[in-house]
Coordinates of C-alpha atoms in Angstrom, one line a residue:
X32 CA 0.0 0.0 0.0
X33 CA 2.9 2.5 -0.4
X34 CA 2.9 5.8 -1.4
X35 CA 5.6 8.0 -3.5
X36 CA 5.8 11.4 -4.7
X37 CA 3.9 10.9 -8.1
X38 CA 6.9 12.5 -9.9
X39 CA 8.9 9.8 -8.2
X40 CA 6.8 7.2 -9.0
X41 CA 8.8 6.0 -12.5
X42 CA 12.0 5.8 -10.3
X43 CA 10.2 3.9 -7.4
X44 CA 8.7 1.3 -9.5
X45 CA 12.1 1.1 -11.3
X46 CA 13.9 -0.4 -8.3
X47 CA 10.8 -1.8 -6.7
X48 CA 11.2 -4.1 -9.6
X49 CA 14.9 -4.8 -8.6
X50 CA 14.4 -5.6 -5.2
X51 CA 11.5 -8.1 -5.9
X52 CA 14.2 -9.7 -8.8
X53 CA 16.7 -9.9 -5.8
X54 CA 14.1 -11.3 -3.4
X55 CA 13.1 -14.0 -6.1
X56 CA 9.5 -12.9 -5.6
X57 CA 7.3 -12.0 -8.8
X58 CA 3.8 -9.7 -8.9
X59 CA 2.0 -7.1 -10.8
X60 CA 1.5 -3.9 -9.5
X61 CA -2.0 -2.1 -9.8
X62 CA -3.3 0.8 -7.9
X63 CA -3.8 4.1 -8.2
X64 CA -1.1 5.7 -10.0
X65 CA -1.8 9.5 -10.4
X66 CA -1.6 9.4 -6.9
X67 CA 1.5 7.5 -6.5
X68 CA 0.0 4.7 -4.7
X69 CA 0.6 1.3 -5.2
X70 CA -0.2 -2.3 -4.3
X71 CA 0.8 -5.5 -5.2
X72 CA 0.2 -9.5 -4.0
X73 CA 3.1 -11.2 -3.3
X74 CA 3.1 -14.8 -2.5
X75 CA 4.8 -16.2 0.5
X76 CA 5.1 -19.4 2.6
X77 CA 4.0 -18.3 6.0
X78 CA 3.9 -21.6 7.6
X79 CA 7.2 -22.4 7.7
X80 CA 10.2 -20.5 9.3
X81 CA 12.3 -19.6 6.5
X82 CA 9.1 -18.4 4.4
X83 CA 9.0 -15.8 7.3
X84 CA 12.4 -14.8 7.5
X85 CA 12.1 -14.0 3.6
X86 CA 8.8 -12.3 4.5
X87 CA 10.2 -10.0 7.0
X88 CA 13.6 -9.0 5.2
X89 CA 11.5 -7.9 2.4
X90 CA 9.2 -6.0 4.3
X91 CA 11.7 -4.4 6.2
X92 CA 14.1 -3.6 2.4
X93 CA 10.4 -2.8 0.9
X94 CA 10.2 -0.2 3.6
X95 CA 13.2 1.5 3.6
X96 CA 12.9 1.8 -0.5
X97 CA 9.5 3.6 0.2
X98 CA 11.3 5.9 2.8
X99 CA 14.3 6.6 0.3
X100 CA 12.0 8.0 -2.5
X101 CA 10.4 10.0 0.2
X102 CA 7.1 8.0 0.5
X103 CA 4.3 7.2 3.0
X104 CA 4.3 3.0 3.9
X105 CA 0.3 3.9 4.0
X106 CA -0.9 5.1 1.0
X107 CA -4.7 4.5 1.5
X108 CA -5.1 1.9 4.4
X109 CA -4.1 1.9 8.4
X110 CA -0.9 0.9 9.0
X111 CA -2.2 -1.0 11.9
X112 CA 0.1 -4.3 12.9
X113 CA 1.0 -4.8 9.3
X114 CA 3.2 -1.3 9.0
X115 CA 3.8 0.0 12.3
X116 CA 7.0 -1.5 13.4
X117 CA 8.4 0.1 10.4
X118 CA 7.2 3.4 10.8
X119 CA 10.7 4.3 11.8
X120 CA 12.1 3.8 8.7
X121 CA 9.7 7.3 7.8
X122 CA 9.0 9.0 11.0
X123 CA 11.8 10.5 13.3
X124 CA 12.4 9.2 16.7
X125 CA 10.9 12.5 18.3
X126 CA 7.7 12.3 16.2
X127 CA 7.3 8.6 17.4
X128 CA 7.7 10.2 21.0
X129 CA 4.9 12.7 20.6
X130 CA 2.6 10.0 19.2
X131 CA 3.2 8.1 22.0
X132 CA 2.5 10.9 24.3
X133 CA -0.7 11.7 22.7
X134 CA -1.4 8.0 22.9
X135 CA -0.4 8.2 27.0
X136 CA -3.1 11.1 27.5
X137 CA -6.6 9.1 26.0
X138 CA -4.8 5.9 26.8
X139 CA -3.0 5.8 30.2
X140 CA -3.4 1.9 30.4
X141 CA -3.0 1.0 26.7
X142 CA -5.8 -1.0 26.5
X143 CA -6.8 0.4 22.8
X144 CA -5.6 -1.4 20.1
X145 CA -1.9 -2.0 22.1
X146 CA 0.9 -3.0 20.4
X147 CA 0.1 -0.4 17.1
X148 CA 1.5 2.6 15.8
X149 CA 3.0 3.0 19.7
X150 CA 5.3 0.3 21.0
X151 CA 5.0 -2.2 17.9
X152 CA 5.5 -5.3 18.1
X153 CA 6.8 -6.7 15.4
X154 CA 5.5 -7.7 11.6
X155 CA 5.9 -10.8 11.7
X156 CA 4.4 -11.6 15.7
X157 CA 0.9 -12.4 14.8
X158 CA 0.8 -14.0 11.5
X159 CA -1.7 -17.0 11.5
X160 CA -2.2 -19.6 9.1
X161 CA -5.9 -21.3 7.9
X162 CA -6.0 -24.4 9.6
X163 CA -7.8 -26.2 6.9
X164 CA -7.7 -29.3 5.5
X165 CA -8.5 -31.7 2.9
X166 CA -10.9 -30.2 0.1
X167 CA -11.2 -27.1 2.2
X168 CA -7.3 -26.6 2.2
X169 CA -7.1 -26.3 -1.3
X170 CA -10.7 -24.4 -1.9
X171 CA -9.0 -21.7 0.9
X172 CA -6.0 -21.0 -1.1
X173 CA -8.4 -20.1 -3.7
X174 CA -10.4 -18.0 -2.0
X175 CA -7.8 -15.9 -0.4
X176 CA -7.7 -13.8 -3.6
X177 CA -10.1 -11.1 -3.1
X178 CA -8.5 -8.7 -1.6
X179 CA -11.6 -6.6 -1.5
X180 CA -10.4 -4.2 -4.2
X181 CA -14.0 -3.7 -5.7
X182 CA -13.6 -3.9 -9.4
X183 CA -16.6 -6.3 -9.2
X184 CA -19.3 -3.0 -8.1
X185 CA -17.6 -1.0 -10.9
X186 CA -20.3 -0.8 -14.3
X187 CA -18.0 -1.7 -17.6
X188 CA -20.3 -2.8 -19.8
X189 CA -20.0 0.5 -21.8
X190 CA -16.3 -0.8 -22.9
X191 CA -17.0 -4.2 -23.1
X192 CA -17.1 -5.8 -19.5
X193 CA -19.1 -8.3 -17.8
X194 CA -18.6 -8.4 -14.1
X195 CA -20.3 -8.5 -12.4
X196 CA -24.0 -9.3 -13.7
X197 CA -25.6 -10.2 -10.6
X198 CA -24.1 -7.3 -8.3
X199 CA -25.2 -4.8 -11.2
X200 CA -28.8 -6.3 -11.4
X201 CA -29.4 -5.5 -7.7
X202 CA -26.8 -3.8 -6.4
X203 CA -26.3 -5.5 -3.2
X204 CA -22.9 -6.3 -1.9
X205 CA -23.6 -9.6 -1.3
X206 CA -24.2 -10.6 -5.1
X207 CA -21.1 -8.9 -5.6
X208 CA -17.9 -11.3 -6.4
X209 CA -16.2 -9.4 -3.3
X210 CA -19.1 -10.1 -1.1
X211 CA -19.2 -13.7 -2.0
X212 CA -15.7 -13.8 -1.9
X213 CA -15.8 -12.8 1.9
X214 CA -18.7 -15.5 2.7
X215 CA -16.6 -18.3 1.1
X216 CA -13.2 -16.7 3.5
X217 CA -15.0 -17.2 6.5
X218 CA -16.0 -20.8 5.6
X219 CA -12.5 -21.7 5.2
X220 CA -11.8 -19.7 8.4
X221 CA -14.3 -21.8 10.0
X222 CA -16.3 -19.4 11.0
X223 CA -19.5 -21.2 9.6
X224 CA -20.3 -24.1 11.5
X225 CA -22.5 -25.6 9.0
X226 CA -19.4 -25.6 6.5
X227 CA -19.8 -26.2 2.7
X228 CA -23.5 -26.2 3.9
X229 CA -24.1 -23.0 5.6
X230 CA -27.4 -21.0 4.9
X231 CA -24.9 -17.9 4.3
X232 CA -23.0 -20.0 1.6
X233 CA -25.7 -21.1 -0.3
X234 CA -27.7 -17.8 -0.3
X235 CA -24.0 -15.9 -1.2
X236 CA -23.9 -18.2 -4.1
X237 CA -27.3 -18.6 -5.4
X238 CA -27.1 -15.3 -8.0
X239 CA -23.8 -16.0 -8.7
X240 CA -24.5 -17.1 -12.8
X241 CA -20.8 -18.7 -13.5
X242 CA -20.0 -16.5 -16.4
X243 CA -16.4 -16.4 -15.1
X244 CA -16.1 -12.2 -15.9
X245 CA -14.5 -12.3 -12.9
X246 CA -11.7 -14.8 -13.9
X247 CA -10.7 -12.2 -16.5
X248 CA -11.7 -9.1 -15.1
X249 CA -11.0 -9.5 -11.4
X250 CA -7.2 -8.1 -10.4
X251 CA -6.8 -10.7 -8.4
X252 CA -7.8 -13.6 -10.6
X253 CA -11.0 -14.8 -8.3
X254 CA -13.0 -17.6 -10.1
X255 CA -16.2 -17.5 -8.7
X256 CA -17.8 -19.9 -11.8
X257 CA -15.1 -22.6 -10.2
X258 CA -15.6 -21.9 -6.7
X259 CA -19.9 -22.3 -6.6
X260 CA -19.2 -25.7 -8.7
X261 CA -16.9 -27.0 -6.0
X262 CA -19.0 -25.6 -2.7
X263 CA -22.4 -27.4 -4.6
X264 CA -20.6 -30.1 -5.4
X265 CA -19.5 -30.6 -1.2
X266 CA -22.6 -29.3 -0.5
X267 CA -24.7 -31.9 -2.0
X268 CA -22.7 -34.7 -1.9
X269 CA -24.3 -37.9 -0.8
X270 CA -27.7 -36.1 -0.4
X271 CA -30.8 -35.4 -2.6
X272 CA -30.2 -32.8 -4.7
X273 CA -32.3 -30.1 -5.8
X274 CA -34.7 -30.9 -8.8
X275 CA -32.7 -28.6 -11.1
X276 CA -30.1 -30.4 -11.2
X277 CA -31.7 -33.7 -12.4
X278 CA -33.8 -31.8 -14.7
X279 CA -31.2 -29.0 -16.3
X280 CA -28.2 -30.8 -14.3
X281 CA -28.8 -33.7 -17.2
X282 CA -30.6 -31.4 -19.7
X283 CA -28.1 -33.0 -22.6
X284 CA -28.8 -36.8 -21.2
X285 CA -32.9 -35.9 -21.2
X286 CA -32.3 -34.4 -24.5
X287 CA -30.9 -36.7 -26.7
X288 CA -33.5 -39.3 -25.2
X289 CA -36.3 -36.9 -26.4
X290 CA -34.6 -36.0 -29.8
X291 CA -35.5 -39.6 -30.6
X292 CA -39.3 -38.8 -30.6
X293 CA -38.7 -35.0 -31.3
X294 CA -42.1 -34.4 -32.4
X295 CA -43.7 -36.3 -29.5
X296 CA -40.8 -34.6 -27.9
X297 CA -42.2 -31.0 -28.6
X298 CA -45.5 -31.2 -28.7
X299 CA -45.4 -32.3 -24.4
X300 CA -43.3 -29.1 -24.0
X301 CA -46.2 -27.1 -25.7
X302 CA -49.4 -29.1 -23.6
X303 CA -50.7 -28.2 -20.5
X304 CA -48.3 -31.1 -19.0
X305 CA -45.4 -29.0 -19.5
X306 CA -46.5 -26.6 -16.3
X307 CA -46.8 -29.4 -13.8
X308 CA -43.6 -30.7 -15.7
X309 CA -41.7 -27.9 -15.1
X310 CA -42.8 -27.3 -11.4
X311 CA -41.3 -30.9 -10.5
X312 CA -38.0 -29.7 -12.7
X313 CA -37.5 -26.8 -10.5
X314 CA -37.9 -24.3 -13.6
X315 CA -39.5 -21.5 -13.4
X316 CA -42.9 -21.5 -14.7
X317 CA -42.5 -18.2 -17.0
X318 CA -39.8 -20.1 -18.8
X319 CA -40.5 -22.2 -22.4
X320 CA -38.1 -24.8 -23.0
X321 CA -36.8 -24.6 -26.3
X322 CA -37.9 -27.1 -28.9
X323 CA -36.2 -29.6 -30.3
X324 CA -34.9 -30.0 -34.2
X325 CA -36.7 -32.0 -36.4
X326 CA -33.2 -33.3 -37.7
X327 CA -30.0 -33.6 -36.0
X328 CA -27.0 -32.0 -37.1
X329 CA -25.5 -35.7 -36.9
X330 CA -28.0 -37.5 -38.3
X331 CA -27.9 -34.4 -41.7
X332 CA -24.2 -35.0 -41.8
X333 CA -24.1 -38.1 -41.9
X334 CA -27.1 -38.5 -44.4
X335 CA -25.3 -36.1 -46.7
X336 CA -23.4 -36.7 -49.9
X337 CA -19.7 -37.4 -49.3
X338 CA -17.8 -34.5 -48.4
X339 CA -14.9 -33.0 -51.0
X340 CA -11.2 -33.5 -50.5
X341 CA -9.5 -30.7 -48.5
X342 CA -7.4 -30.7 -45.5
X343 CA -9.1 -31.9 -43.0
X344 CA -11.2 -30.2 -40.0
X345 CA -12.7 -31.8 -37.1
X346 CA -15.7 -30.6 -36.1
X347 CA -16.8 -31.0 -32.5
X348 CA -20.4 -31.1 -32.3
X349 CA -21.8 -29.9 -29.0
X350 CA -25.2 -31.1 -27.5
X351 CA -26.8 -28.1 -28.2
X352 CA -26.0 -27.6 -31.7
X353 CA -26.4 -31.5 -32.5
X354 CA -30.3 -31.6 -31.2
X355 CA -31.7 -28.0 -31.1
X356 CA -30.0 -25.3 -33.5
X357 CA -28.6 -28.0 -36.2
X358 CA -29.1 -24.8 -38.4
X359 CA -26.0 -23.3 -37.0
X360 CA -24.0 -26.2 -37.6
X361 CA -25.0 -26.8 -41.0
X362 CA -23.5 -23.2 -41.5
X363 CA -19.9 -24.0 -40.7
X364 CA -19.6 -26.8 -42.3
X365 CA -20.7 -24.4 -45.7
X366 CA -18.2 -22.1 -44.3
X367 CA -15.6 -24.4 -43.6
X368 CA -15.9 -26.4 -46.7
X369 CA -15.8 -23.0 -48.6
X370 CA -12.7 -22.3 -47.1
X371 CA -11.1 -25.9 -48.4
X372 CA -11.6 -27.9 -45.1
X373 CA -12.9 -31.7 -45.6
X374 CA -15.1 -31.7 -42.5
X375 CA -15.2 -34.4 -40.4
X376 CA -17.3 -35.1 -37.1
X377 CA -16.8 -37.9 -34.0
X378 CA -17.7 -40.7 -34.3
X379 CA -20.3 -40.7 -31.1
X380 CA -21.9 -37.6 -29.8
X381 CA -20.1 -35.0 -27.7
X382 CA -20.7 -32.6 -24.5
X383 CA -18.2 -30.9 -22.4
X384 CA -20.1 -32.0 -19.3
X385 CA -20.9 -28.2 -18.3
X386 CA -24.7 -28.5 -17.0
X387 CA -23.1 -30.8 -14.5
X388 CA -20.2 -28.9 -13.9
X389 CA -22.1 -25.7 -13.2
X390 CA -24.5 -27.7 -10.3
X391 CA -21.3 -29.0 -8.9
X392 CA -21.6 -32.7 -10.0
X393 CA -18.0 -32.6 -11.1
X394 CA -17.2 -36.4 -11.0
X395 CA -20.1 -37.2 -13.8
X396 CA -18.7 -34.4 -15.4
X397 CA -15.4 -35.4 -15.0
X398 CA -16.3 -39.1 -16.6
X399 CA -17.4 -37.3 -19.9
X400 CA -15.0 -34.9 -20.3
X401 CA -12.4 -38.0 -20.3
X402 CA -14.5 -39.8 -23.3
X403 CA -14.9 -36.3 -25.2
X404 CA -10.6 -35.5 -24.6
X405 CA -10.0 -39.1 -25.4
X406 CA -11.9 -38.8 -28.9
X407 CA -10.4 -35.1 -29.7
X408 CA -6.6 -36.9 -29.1
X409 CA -7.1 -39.1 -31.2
X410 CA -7.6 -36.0 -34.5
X411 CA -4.8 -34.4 -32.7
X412 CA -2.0 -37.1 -32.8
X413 CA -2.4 -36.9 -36.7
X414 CA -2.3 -32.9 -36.6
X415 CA -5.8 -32.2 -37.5
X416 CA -7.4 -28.7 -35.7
X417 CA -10.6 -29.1 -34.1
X418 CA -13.1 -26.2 -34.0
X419 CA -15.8 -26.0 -31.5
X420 CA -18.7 -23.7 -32.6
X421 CA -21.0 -23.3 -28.9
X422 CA -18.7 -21.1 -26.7
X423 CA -19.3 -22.1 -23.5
X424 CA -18.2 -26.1 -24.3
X425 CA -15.1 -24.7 -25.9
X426 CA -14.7 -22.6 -23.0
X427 CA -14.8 -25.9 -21.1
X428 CA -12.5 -27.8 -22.8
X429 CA -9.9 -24.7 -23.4
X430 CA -10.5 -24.0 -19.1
X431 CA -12.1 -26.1 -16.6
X432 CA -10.5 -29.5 -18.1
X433 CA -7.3 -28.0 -16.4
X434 CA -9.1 -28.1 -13.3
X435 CA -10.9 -31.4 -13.6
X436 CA -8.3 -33.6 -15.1
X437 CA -4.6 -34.2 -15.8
X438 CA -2.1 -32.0 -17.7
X439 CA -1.9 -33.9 -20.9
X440 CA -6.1 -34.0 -20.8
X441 CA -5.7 -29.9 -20.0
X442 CA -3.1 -29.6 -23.4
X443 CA -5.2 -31.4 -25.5
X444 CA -8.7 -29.3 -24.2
X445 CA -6.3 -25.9 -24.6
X446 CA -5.7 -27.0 -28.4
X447 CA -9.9 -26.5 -29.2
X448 CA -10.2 -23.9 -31.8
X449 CA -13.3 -21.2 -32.3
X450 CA -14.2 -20.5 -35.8
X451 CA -12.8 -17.1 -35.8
X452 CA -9.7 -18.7 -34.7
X453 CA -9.6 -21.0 -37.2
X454 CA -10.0 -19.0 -40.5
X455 CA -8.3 -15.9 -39.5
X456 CA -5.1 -18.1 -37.9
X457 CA -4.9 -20.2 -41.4
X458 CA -5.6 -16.9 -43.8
X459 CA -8.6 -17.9 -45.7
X460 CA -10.5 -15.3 -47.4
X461 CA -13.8 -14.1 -45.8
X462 CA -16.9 -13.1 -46.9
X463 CA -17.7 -9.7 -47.9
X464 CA -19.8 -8.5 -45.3
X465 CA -19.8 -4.8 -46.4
X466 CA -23.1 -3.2 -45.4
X467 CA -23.6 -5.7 -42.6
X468 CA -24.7 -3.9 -39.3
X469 CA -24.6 -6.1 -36.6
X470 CA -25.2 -5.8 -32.6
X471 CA -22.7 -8.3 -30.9
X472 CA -23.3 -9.8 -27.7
X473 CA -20.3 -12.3 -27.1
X474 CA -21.4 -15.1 -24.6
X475 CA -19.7 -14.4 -21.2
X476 CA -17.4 -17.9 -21.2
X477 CA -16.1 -16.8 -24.8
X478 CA -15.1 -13.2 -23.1
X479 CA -13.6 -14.8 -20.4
X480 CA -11.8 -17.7 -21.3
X481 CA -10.9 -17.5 -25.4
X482 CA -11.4 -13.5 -25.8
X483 CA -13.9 -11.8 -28.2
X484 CA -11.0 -9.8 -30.5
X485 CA -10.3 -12.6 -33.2
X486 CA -14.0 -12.1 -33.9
X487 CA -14.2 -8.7 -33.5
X488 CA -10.8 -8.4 -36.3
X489 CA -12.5 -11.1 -38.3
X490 CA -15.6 -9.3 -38.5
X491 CA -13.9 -5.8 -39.0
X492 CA -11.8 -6.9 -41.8
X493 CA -14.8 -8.8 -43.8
X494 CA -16.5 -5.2 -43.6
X495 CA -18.9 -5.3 -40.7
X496 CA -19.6 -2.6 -38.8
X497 CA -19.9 -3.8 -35.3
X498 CA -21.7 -2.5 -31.7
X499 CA -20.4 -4.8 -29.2
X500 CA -22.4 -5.5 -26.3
X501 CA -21.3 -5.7 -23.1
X502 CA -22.6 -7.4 -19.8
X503 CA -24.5 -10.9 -19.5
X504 CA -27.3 -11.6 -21.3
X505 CA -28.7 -13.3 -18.4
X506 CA -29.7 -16.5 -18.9
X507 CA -26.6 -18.3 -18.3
X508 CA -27.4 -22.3 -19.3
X509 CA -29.2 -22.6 -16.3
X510 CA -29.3 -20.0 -14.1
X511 CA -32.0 -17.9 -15.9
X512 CA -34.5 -21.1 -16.6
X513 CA -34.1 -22.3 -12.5
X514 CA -37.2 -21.2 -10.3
X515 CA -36.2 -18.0 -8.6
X516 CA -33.6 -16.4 -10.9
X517 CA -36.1 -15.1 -13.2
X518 CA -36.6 -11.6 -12.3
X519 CA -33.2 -11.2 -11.9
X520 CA -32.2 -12.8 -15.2
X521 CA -34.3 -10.6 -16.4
X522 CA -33.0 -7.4 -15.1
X523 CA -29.2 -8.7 -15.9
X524 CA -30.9 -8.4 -19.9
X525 CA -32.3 -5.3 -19.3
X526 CA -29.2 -3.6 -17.9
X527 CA -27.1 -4.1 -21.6
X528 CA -28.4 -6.4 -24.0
X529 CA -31.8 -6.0 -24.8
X530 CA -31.2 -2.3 -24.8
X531 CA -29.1 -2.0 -27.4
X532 CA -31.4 -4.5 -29.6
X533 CA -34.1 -1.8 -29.6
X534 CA -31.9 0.5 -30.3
X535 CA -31.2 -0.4 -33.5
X536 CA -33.7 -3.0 -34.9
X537 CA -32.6 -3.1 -38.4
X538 CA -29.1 -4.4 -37.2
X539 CA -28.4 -8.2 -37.6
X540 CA -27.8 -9.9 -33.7
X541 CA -24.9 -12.0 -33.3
X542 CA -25.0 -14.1 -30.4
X543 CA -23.2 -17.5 -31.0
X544 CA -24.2 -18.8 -27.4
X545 CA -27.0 -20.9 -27.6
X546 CA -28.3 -19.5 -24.0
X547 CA -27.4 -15.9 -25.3
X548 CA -30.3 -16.8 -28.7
X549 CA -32.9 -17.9 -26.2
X550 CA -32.3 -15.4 -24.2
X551 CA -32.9 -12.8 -26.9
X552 CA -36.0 -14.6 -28.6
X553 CA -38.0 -15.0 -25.4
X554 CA -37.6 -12.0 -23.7
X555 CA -36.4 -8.9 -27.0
X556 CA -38.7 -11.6 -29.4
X557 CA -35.4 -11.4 -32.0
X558 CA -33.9 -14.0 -33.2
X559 CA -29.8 -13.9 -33.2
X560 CA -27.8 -16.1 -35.5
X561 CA -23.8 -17.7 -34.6
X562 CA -21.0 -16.2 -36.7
X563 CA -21.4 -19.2 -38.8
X564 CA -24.5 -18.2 -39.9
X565 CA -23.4 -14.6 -40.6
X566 CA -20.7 -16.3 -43.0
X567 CA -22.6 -18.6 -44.8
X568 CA -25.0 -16.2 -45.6
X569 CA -22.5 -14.0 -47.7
X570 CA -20.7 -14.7 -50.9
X571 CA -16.6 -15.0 -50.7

């Protein structure tokens, strides 16, 4: 939290830098630099002596650097046990005397807060580790990020941002990633004596929509998406779950069991069983279920002539694309065939295992991922790319399989290509898509985990002109369908997305998450198409 001159601050930072490469230590500083001030995280091990020898040397070199640029150790926050044994490195010995004085007069028996600022004790006397284990151990290392900075409160959806949805839909601290950041440090501090199921940790959770904005947009790097998937999952574990997870938990199980009577399929989601239905499910009744395809994507491709020679393309074919927007898929493989590819699909059906992931049953999901990785090896041993087209499964494989499985599994997942990737990586030409006006609402896990600008440069160069949304749209696989989210999936919408839709209805809506299309269709009744679409609807 130090403080330099801001004219000093170039020189400060200069040899801060040194001293952290003589220390061994790494860390990126953020704070408020017009005003000199500065912070930084810094990792050391505290539970062991020598990690507290290091800790104190630095502090104590760290201290006297701030001093010799003629700085305050304080810039913004108390110096309290953390700073005041080193305020003699920046105040004189007679200014610590008068302080103490002062102190003696409203504090003759130093009962109030002794051993600060006056008669310090020492930096490193009343450091105290979690004393966590197991599960917990790990989940508390985790947790320990949030600093309480607040980036999470601030509104960036003007320049792109998404975190954090919930907090700005109601604007209470505990839907903020900070204030369920704080629940989560108390339960590892043991301060909950119900543990992983606490009322305060479920209730903390229970808006959090597992975008993962704050994965990329928090300083600190809290995962709040990972950190609700792993309480749920200890939560709930041996118990009864809640009928959302059966029902949306195994939405692509229940799914490709209906797509076999789609029809049949459909026609209960539009009868007067699907209220009772959805009641039992745990949705919320003002919700429609979307329909099923008449078709499969698989059951077209494979049905279709045989492909031409190119180089070949593996096409991983997500649940959601497969049995309810086949349309989309249909599209890339026009755009990909265009572009020379010989597309190619797996054998047996796909999913990333995110419905289960997201209602923390992470072993089921864990079992599926290891089939899908197993299958996307195999096209990778012989060099051939693999494209994903639904965002949040590529986001999956390219992120969470480093969390679910083993390193190799987490190298193979990273290799997944987006479309974008894919033809602007390799060169191809693009469709002209001068004259195109289109309102882009990137789905959260893209933004987070792959990044929207190879799109956004795609799209540029081909001609578009492009309004990027920012923020969620609100739906969120299945936050927005469970009973009790709705209202506020539906102020999350209003807050970016369906805005700019009405402000420019003549523009075309590219939304290539499939949540981010229902989304738009049931609540701004406009349909938005995938990139794919876009592409294959313009000539070369």
């Amino acid at each position: 939290d130090s403080a330099v001159p801001p004219d000093r601050l170039g020189d400060y930072l200069r040899a801060f830098e040194n001293l952290l490469t003589e220390h061994h230590l790494s860390g990126l500083p953020y704070g408020h630099f017009g005003d000199g001030c500065v912070h930084i995280r810094l990792d050391f091990t505290l539970d062991a002596d020598p990690g507290r020898a290091a800790f104190r040397r630095f502090l104590t070199e760290a201290a006297d650097l701030v001093a010799a640029h003629g700085g305050s150790l304080s810039g913004e926050h108390g110096d309290g046990r953390a700073r005041s044994e080193l305020l003699t490195r920046m105040y004189s010995a007679a200014a610590l005397r008068v302080m103490a004085e002062v102190k003696a007069i409203f504090d003759p028996a130093g009962v109030l807060n002794p051993g600060i600022v006056t008669a310090p004790r020492p930096v490193d006397a009343d450091l105290r580790g979690v004393g966590s284990a197991g599960a917990l151990a790990e989940f508390g290392r985790e947790v320990q990020r949030c600093t309480g900075v607040g980036t999470c409160r601030a509104d960036r959806t003007d320049v792109g941002g998404v975190m954090c949805p919930s907090y700005l839909a109601t604007r209470d601290e505990k839907d903020s990633t900070r204030g369920r950041s704080r629940v989560l440090q108390e339960l590892v501090d043991g301060r909950l004596v119900q543990g992983w199921r606490s009322p305060e940790v479920r209730d903390s959770l229970d808006l959090c929509l597992s975008c993962k904005a704050c994965a990329a947009e928090c300083p600190t790097g809290v995962d709040m998406a990972t950190y609700k998937s792993q309480v749920l999952d200890e939560a709930w574990r041996g118990r009864f779950r809640p009928p959302s997870h059966y029902a949306l938990g195994w939405l692509p199980t229940w799914a490709r069991v209906a797509a076999r009577t789609p029809r049949l399929a459909n026609a209960v989601l539009g009868s007067p069983l699907a209220g009772p239905g959805k009641r039992l499910a745990g949705v919320d009744p003002r919700r429609d279920l979307p329909p099923l395809a008449g078709q499969s994507f698989r059951a077209w491709f494979t049905a279709r002539p045989r492909p031409p020679d190119g180089e070949p393309v593996l096409l991983w074919v997500d649940t959601f694309t497969d049995l309810f927007t086949p349309q989309v898929g249909r599209a890339a493989v026009k755009v990909l065939e265009r572009a020379g590819y010989a597309v190619r699909i797996p054998d047996r059906p796909q999913c990333c295992g995110l419905t289960w992931i997201s209602t923390g049953q992470r072993e089921h999901a864990r079992k599926i991922l290891r089939r899908s990785i197993s299958d996307l090896a195999g096209a990778m041993s012989t060099g051939t790319p693999v494209v994903g087209l639904e965002p949040s499964c590529v986001g999956v494989l390219r992120g969470d399989v480093a969390d679910l499985l083993d390193a190799d599994a987490a190298r193979t997942g990273a290799a997944v290509l987006t479309l974008a990737e894919l033809l602007t990586g390799a060169g191809h030409a693009l469709p002209d898509l001068t004259g195109v006006r289109a309102v882009a609402q990137p789905h959260c896990h893209h933004h987070a985990v792959m990044g929207w600008d190879t799109d956004a440069r795609l799209l540029r160069e081909a001609g578009a002109q492009i309004t990027r949304v920012g923020g969620c749209c609100g739906l969120a696989g299945n936050f927005g369908a469970e009973r009790g989210h709705h209202d506020v999936s539906v102020a999350i919408a209003e807050h970016a997305l369906l805005p700019a839709v009405r402000r420019d209805p003549g523009a075309v809506v590219l939304t290539d998450g499939f949540s981010c299309r229902t989304q738009l269709r049931q609540l701004g009744h406009r349909d938005g198409i995938h990139l794919a679409e876009l592409l294959a609807a313009q000539p070369l």
